[in-house]
Amino acid sequence: MKAKEETLLELEKKPVRRLLFEYSLPAVVGMVAMSLYNAVDSVYVGAWCSAACITAMALIFPLMNLTAAIGTLVGLGGAATASITLGLQEYDKARRVLGHCVLLGAGLSILCCWIPLFWLDEILIAFGADAETLEPSRDFMLVMALGYPIFCTFLNLNHLVRASGYPHKAMVSLLISMAVNVGVAPIYMKVLGWGMAGAAAATITAQTVGLVWVLIHFRNRQHVLHFCRGDMWKLNGSIVRRILTVGLPPCLLNLVACGVVVFFNMLFMQHIGPAGVGAYGVVNRIMFMFVMVVLGITQGMQPIAGYNLGLGEYGRVRRVLYLAMMVASCVTLSGFILVQLFPHACVYLFAMNDADPNAARIIDAAERGIRLISIAFPLVGSQIVIGHFFQAIGRPAMSIFLNLTRQLIILVPLLCVLPNLWGADGIWLSQTCADALSAAVGFIVLYLFLRHNHLSKSVFSSK
């Protein structure tokens, strides 16, 4: 058993700064690779398809968030549960968590993605598709929905690869799938002429290759978490509740984000028209790439915080939180500087069909929007880390509150007021104001929690 525990002993013994670097770097690379799925699709669609397809990508973005919510519910909930369980040295229970993630992820993805296919057109129309954008939206989402059980299972298992002490393997699996996506997308879209359906098919092909990689990892019985026979495959009520409860905050965040994006699209359609919807989709993808880097940092933080919480090493938990907040803030500050200095270059990459006059309108609207929406972006990094920290230490209620504060409690009322005052600029600035106010709430909640909790012990007492 000693050989099996070597990767976990690092979480207990190594200096926290070094651990965060070793775990976050692969996670960041992996999350950037994941964001490149959307980026590659957008770049290829912008180059080879019409402006209507660019708008279609923006319209289906909330649907992608909706399906991603299923994956985060089980994947991140299972990873946090497994980390705490491994910290308690309950290895058999940790393997049961692995089995639960496979069964729950596959079952929920089939239930939530295949059944709605009977009403796909109606759903797309409800999300804003019109006669021009309905067909490309349908082509993309039909393929994605059919392949989503593969997509979901791969991501869930990859979270557990990282949580069990193999961050580099988790990174490699994402890099492999990204390389496959980049390589086959031009073949599917351009050579075979599949268009939007080809972009989705390339993503599913890439995820299938990644799934094979992680399945090989979990078949190795030398790893702490591995596939085995017996109780591992029998659902247990307490484990199911724990996974779903811990995974609920990021799931709710994605669900709320889905509704908010639809609200944004409706407002842009009212104030600018289809070009506004396309511009918002372009801006969303650019800013999302920086957010994905921050999410990679939080994924690196999660096993360190969860495992050391199980051991009772509260000083190390607090230290990794502070380091993650500092690094995440640097990332979002860099994003702010980049989009403020080079807005045209950033936007043009995602909407570069020079032959379509509608693409020029999308670029103009996106350039102004990205300057406005990024004003408070330097604060977003810490706010995201704080929300995910509470999830990592098993405090889902606090994580839910912070996530809903940013996306629902503050943002939605602003969207109802500011566009009436400043038109399209008010739509962009609603997100900016929400980012600033929710960051302030997050800092206050964290301060009060640490002040009245045992994690307030000196951070410098640990190595």
XYZ file of C-alpha atoms in Angstrom:
463
model
C 0.000 0.000 0.000
C 2.963 2.304 0.595
C 3.735 2.563 -3.114
C 0.158 3.483 -3.795
C 0.310 6.393 -1.355
C 3.399 8.164 -2.727
C 1.474 10.612 -4.880
C -0.804 11.458 -1.938
C 2.091 11.976 0.485
C 3.238 14.850 -1.711
C -0.018 16.665 -0.890
C 0.852 16.407 2.780
C 4.607 17.013 2.814
C 5.651 19.259 -0.068
C 5.740 23.057 0.382
C 2.392 24.546 -0.578
C 3.864 27.008 -3.085
C 5.565 24.219 -5.002
C 2.469 22.014 -4.814
C 0.209 24.718 -6.187
C 2.594 25.265 -9.079
C 2.875 21.536 -9.833
C -0.874 20.981 -9.686
C -2.056 24.241 -11.213
C 0.278 24.335 -14.199
C -1.021 21.071 -15.693
C -4.593 22.073 -14.808
C -4.140 25.489 -16.436
C -2.678 23.915 -19.567
C -5.584 21.492 -19.595
C -8.204 24.199 -19.121
C -6.617 26.330 -21.833
C -6.774 23.259 -24.045
C -10.474 22.954 -23.196
C -11.082 26.612 -23.997
C -9.368 26.049 -27.327
C -12.181 23.685 -28.260
C -14.495 26.688 -28.356
C -11.796 28.951 -29.778
C -10.912 26.546 -32.597
C -14.580 26.079 -33.454
C -15.105 29.857 -33.491
C -11.999 30.572 -35.576
C -12.847 27.875 -38.130
C -16.494 28.946 -38.265
C -15.446 32.575 -38.708
C -13.078 31.672 -41.527
C -15.134 29.107 -43.449
C -18.767 29.821 -42.623
C -21.100 32.810 -42.786
C -21.760 35.545 -40.239
C -25.022 33.729 -39.489
C -22.943 30.801 -38.242
C -20.947 33.139 -35.978
C -24.241 34.355 -34.511
C -25.413 30.731 -34.231
C -22.310 29.924 -32.155
C -23.263 32.754 -29.803
C -26.848 31.513 -29.552
C -25.850 27.954 -28.668
C -23.212 29.047 -26.130
C -25.771 28.975 -23.270
C -26.845 25.504 -24.356
C -23.222 24.411 -24.101
C -23.166 25.866 -20.587
C -26.312 23.920 -19.812
C -24.757 20.622 -20.826
C -21.498 21.542 -19.058
C -23.510 21.933 -15.853
C -24.165 18.186 -15.866
C -20.468 17.461 -16.082
C -19.522 19.840 -13.274
C -22.270 18.456 -11.035
C -20.707 14.994 -11.030
C -17.099 15.629 -12.069
C -16.147 18.458 -9.722
C -18.356 17.115 -6.943
C -16.722 13.711 -7.258
C -13.207 15.169 -7.398
C -13.705 17.247 -4.227
C -15.296 14.286 -2.435
C -12.484 11.958 -3.517
C -9.791 14.400 -2.338
C -11.283 14.725 1.148
C -11.855 10.961 1.333
C -8.263 10.242 0.314
C -7.092 12.702 2.965
C -9.010 10.637 5.519
C -7.226 7.540 4.077
C -10.521 5.847 3.237
C -9.280 4.318 0.003
C -12.114 1.846 -0.559
C -14.641 4.654 -0.253
C -12.610 6.760 -2.681
C -12.819 3.962 -5.243
C -16.579 3.872 -4.735
C -16.621 7.598 -5.522
C -14.870 6.760 -8.796
C -17.543 4.216 -9.695
C -20.313 6.635 -8.770
C -18.840 9.319 -11.050
C -18.888 6.947 -14.016
C -22.456 5.771 -13.438
C -23.947 9.138 -12.490
C -22.169 11.047 -15.247
C -23.177 8.646 -18.014
C -26.732 8.292 -16.754
C -27.420 11.992 -16.283
C -25.851 12.957 -19.608
C -28.040 10.476 -21.497
C -31.145 11.592 -19.644
C -30.549 15.323 -20.000
C -29.085 15.433 -23.532
C -30.788 12.701 -25.545
C -34.418 13.140 -24.482
C -34.515 16.897 -25.337
C -33.454 16.079 -28.909
C -37.144 15.450 -29.701
C -37.727 19.190 -29.148
C -34.380 20.509 -30.404
C -35.815 23.054 -32.860
C -38.225 24.421 -30.267
C -35.395 24.733 -27.733
C -33.141 26.552 -30.202
C -35.929 28.965 -31.137
C -36.537 29.640 -27.443
C -32.835 30.509 -27.135
C -33.119 33.052 -29.940
C -32.547 31.146 -33.201
C -34.341 32.516 -36.259
C -34.807 31.337 -39.843
C -31.206 32.215 -40.693
C -29.481 30.689 -37.654
C -31.731 27.706 -36.884
C -30.150 25.258 -39.345
C -26.482 25.816 -38.364
C -27.450 25.789 -34.674
C -29.309 22.504 -35.150
C -26.429 20.924 -37.070
C -23.983 21.689 -34.270
C -26.155 20.799 -31.270
C -27.488 17.532 -32.707
C -23.999 16.065 -33.013
C -22.876 17.477 -29.652
C -25.915 16.098 -27.821
C -25.511 12.611 -29.286
C -21.855 12.514 -28.256
C -22.241 14.169 -24.874
C -22.138 10.958 -22.760
C -18.588 10.461 -24.096
C -17.756 14.127 -23.465
C -19.130 14.020 -19.907
C -17.511 10.721 -18.905
C -14.121 11.871 -20.155
C -14.193 15.156 -18.230
C -15.492 13.511 -15.030
C -12.770 10.886 -15.028
C -10.114 13.468 -15.866
C -11.065 15.471 -12.762
C -10.519 12.319 -10.711
C -7.141 11.666 -12.332
C -6.045 15.077 -11.024
C -7.699 14.638 -7.617
C -5.890 11.332 -7.040
C -2.451 12.883 -7.482
C -1.751 12.760 -11.228
C -2.114 16.344 -12.484
C 0.321 15.836 -15.371
C -1.645 12.881 -16.722
C -4.829 14.937 -16.536
C -3.075 17.651 -18.524
C -1.743 15.244 -21.142
C -5.193 13.769 -21.746
C -6.599 17.221 -22.490
C -3.660 18.130 -24.708
C -4.095 14.928 -26.690
C -7.788 15.574 -27.222
C -7.127 19.213 -28.144
C -4.540 18.186 -30.741
C -6.999 15.723 -32.238
C -9.682 18.425 -32.373
C -7.397 20.923 -34.089
C -6.270 18.282 -36.582
C -9.601 16.764 -37.590
C -11.785 19.907 -37.557
C -10.447 21.206 -40.919
C -10.988 17.761 -42.436
C -14.559 17.493 -41.198
C -15.528 21.109 -41.871
C -13.630 22.001 -45.047
C -12.582 18.816 -46.834
C -15.727 16.796 -46.147
C -17.927 19.891 -46.187
C -19.768 19.134 -42.961
C -19.676 22.767 -41.784
C -21.084 23.310 -38.268
C -21.787 19.588 -37.831
C -18.127 18.958 -38.607
C -16.998 21.308 -35.836
C -19.094 19.365 -33.334
C -17.988 15.986 -34.726
C -14.338 17.023 -34.342
C -14.945 17.818 -30.670
C -16.586 14.451 -29.991
C -13.836 12.587 -31.849
C -11.232 14.342 -29.723
C -13.097 13.555 -26.490
C -13.327 9.890 -27.463
C -9.555 9.697 -27.797
C -9.166 11.424 -24.411
C -11.631 9.006 -22.797
C -9.578 6.019 -23.966
C -6.505 7.601 -22.336
C -8.117 8.013 -18.896
C -9.746 4.577 -19.010
C -6.289 3.045 -19.477
C -5.103 5.008 -16.423
C -7.880 3.740 -14.159
C -7.380 0.136 -15.265
C -3.932 0.203 -13.608
C -4.349 -1.374 -10.166
C -1.120 0.242 -8.936
C -2.977 3.553 -8.665
C -4.881 4.477 -5.527
C -8.024 5.006 -7.592
C -8.611 2.192 -10.050
C -11.443 0.155 -11.481
C -12.257 -2.989 -9.555
C -15.147 -5.374 -9.110
C -17.679 -5.465 -6.314
C -19.257 -2.633 -4.336
C -17.525 0.032 -6.418
C -20.346 -0.207 -8.970
C -23.239 -0.219 -6.488
C -24.801 3.182 -5.908
C -24.813 4.322 -2.291
C -27.236 7.037 -1.193
C -24.816 8.884 1.080
C -22.068 8.985 -1.572
C -24.522 10.124 -4.248
C -25.796 12.908 -1.989
C -22.275 14.000 -1.123
C -21.139 14.150 -4.752
C -24.234 16.010 -5.909
C -24.201 18.405 -2.945
C -20.548 19.361 -3.384
C -20.967 19.558 -7.167
C -24.113 21.686 -6.931
C -22.370 25.137 -6.767
C -20.561 24.899 -10.152
C -23.625 23.224 -11.631
C -25.867 26.081 -10.516
C -23.287 28.551 -11.794
C -23.517 27.029 -15.267
C -27.306 26.854 -15.156
C -27.584 30.489 -14.128
C -24.963 31.472 -16.712
C -27.111 29.768 -19.335
C -30.120 31.911 -18.455
C -28.041 35.062 -18.188
C -26.524 34.586 -21.648
C -30.015 34.171 -23.091
C -30.991 37.437 -21.366
C -27.896 39.129 -22.814
C -28.731 37.845 -26.291
C -32.293 39.173 -26.044
C -31.052 42.610 -24.996
C -28.433 42.762 -27.740
C -30.985 41.679 -30.318
C -33.207 44.539 -29.120
C -30.513 47.252 -29.036
C -28.133 46.227 -31.856
C -29.604 43.249 -33.695
C -27.918 39.965 -34.770
C -24.517 41.708 -34.935
C -24.811 42.427 -31.201
C -25.494 38.777 -30.435
C -22.505 37.734 -32.543
C -20.330 40.368 -30.852
C -21.311 39.150 -27.398
C -20.452 35.593 -28.415
C -17.020 36.704 -29.625
C -16.324 38.709 -26.450
C -17.546 35.834 -24.286
C -15.094 33.437 -25.881
C -12.150 35.799 -25.497
C -12.804 36.532 -21.824
C -13.663 32.894 -21.191
C -10.125 31.884 -22.149
C -8.737 33.865 -19.201
C -11.456 32.529 -16.918
C -10.462 29.009 -17.939
C -6.903 29.726 -16.790
C -8.282 30.804 -13.411
C -10.422 27.674 -13.266
C -7.258 25.673 -13.891
C -5.715 27.342 -10.848
C -8.769 26.460 -8.754
C -8.535 22.861 -9.952
C -4.916 22.782 -8.849
C -5.944 24.242 -5.490
C -8.824 21.807 -4.943
C -6.950 18.528 -4.220
C -4.397 20.352 -2.042
C -7.084 22.081 0.030
C -9.382 19.047 0.207
C -6.689 16.526 1.129
C -5.098 18.740 3.794
C -8.510 19.566 5.217
C -9.070 15.828 5.680
C -5.709 15.639 7.498
C -6.475 18.672 9.676
C -3.588 20.716 8.225
C -5.531 23.971 8.275
C -2.519 26.237 7.855
C -1.721 24.608 4.531
C -5.333 24.981 3.439
C -5.255 28.701 4.157
C -1.906 29.199 2.465
C -2.946 27.533 -0.787
C -6.050 29.748 -0.823
C -3.997 32.939 -0.588
C -1.526 31.813 -3.233
C -4.310 30.833 -5.623
C -6.017 34.214 -5.163
C -2.788 36.063 -5.899
C -1.987 34.080 -9.055
C -5.579 34.267 -10.344
C -5.606 38.034 -9.891
C -2.444 38.314 -11.981
C -4.107 36.294 -14.747
C -7.234 38.437 -14.948
C -5.156 41.619 -14.708
C -3.148 40.395 -17.699
C -6.383 39.735 -19.574
C -7.587 43.257 -18.823
C -4.360 44.805 -20.139
C -4.360 42.674 -23.283
C -7.927 43.399 -24.386
C -7.620 47.091 -23.538
C -4.443 47.527 -25.586
C -5.271 45.224 -28.511
C -9.069 44.914 -28.781
C -9.144 44.729 -32.579
C -6.568 41.947 -32.803
C -8.382 39.892 -30.145
C -11.798 40.307 -31.750
C -10.712 39.925 -35.373
C -9.346 36.438 -34.733
C -12.850 35.151 -33.935
C -14.799 36.964 -36.677
C -12.397 37.308 -39.572
C -14.627 36.564 -42.571
C -13.721 39.663 -44.585
C -16.076 38.699 -47.410
C -19.158 39.056 -45.230
C -20.185 42.665 -44.392
C -22.027 41.415 -41.303
C -18.716 40.230 -39.870
C -17.439 43.824 -39.915
C -20.439 44.942 -37.840
C -19.792 42.159 -35.367
C -16.147 43.216 -35.033
C -17.027 46.880 -34.455
C -19.579 46.029 -31.759
C -17.245 43.522 -30.088
C -14.318 45.972 -29.950
C -16.309 48.510 -27.963
C -17.923 45.822 -25.839
C -14.709 44.133 -24.799
C -13.283 47.426 -23.555
C -16.351 48.067 -21.394
C -16.949 44.567 -20.066
C -13.310 44.113 -18.959
C -13.013 47.218 -16.734
C -13.501 45.229 -13.487
C -11.980 42.031 -14.852
C -8.859 42.193 -12.611
C -11.152 41.481 -9.629
C -12.748 38.417 -11.189
C -9.811 36.069 -10.519
C -9.975 36.291 -6.735
C -13.770 36.119 -6.763
C -13.725 32.838 -8.708
C -11.052 31.339 -6.432
C -13.024 32.210 -3.291
C -16.172 30.566 -4.628
C -14.332 27.375 -5.607
C -12.423 27.325 -2.319
C -15.640 26.879 -0.359
C -16.591 24.048 -2.690
C -13.171 22.391 -2.220
C -13.491 22.371 1.593
C -17.029 20.990 1.526
C -18.980 24.219 2.139
C -21.381 24.124 -0.834
C -23.909 26.562 0.641
C -21.358 29.366 0.790
C -20.080 28.542 -2.688
C -23.629 28.601 -4.058
C -24.286 31.968 -2.456
C -21.173 33.555 -3.947
C -21.792 32.114 -7.397
C -25.421 33.227 -7.455
C -24.429 36.675 -6.185
C -22.337 37.390 -9.267
C -24.526 35.826 -11.942
C -28.025 36.361 -10.585
C -28.558 38.503 -7.503
C -26.495 41.464 -8.739
C -26.253 41.047 -12.523
C -29.905 40.497 -13.467
C -31.219 43.666 -11.760
C -28.428 45.659 -13.422
C -29.428 44.240 -16.807
C -32.960 45.459 -16.161
C -31.817 49.024 -15.383
C -28.584 50.039 -17.127
C -29.584 49.263 -20.752
C -32.538 51.614 -20.317
C -30.123 54.366 -19.280
C -27.184 53.831 -21.652
C -28.438 51.490 -24.378
C -25.987 48.847 -25.626
C -23.198 50.296 -23.464
C -25.385 49.647 -20.437
C -25.565 45.947 -21.327
C -21.785 45.625 -21.315
C -21.401 47.746 -18.166
C -23.932 45.605 -16.294
C -21.392 42.776 -16.269
C -18.622 45.168 -15.215
C -20.610 46.477 -12.241
C -21.642 42.952 -11.250
C -18.003 41.808 -11.283
C -16.944 44.666 -8.994
C -19.796 44.277 -6.515
C -19.621 40.472 -6.331
C -15.859 40.629 -5.734
C -16.495 42.924 -2.768
C -19.078 40.481 -1.395
C -16.656 37.585 -1.845
C -13.874 39.326 0.085
C -16.252 40.158 2.937
C -17.611 36.601 3.169
C -14.106 35.107 3.131
C -12.897 37.522 5.812
C -15.808 36.697 8.107
C -15.370 32.962 7.522
C -11.658 32.935 8.293
C -12.112 35.163 11.310
C -14.617 32.819 12.957
C -13.188 29.484 11.786
C -10.234 27.294 12.719
C -8.671 28.050 9.324
C -7.721 31.428 10.838
C -4.673 29.825 12.462
C -1.435 31.381 11.294
C -0.714 30.518 7.699
C 2.959 30.788 8.388
C 2.871 27.976 10.936
C 3.054 25.399 8.120
C 5.989 24.660 5.864
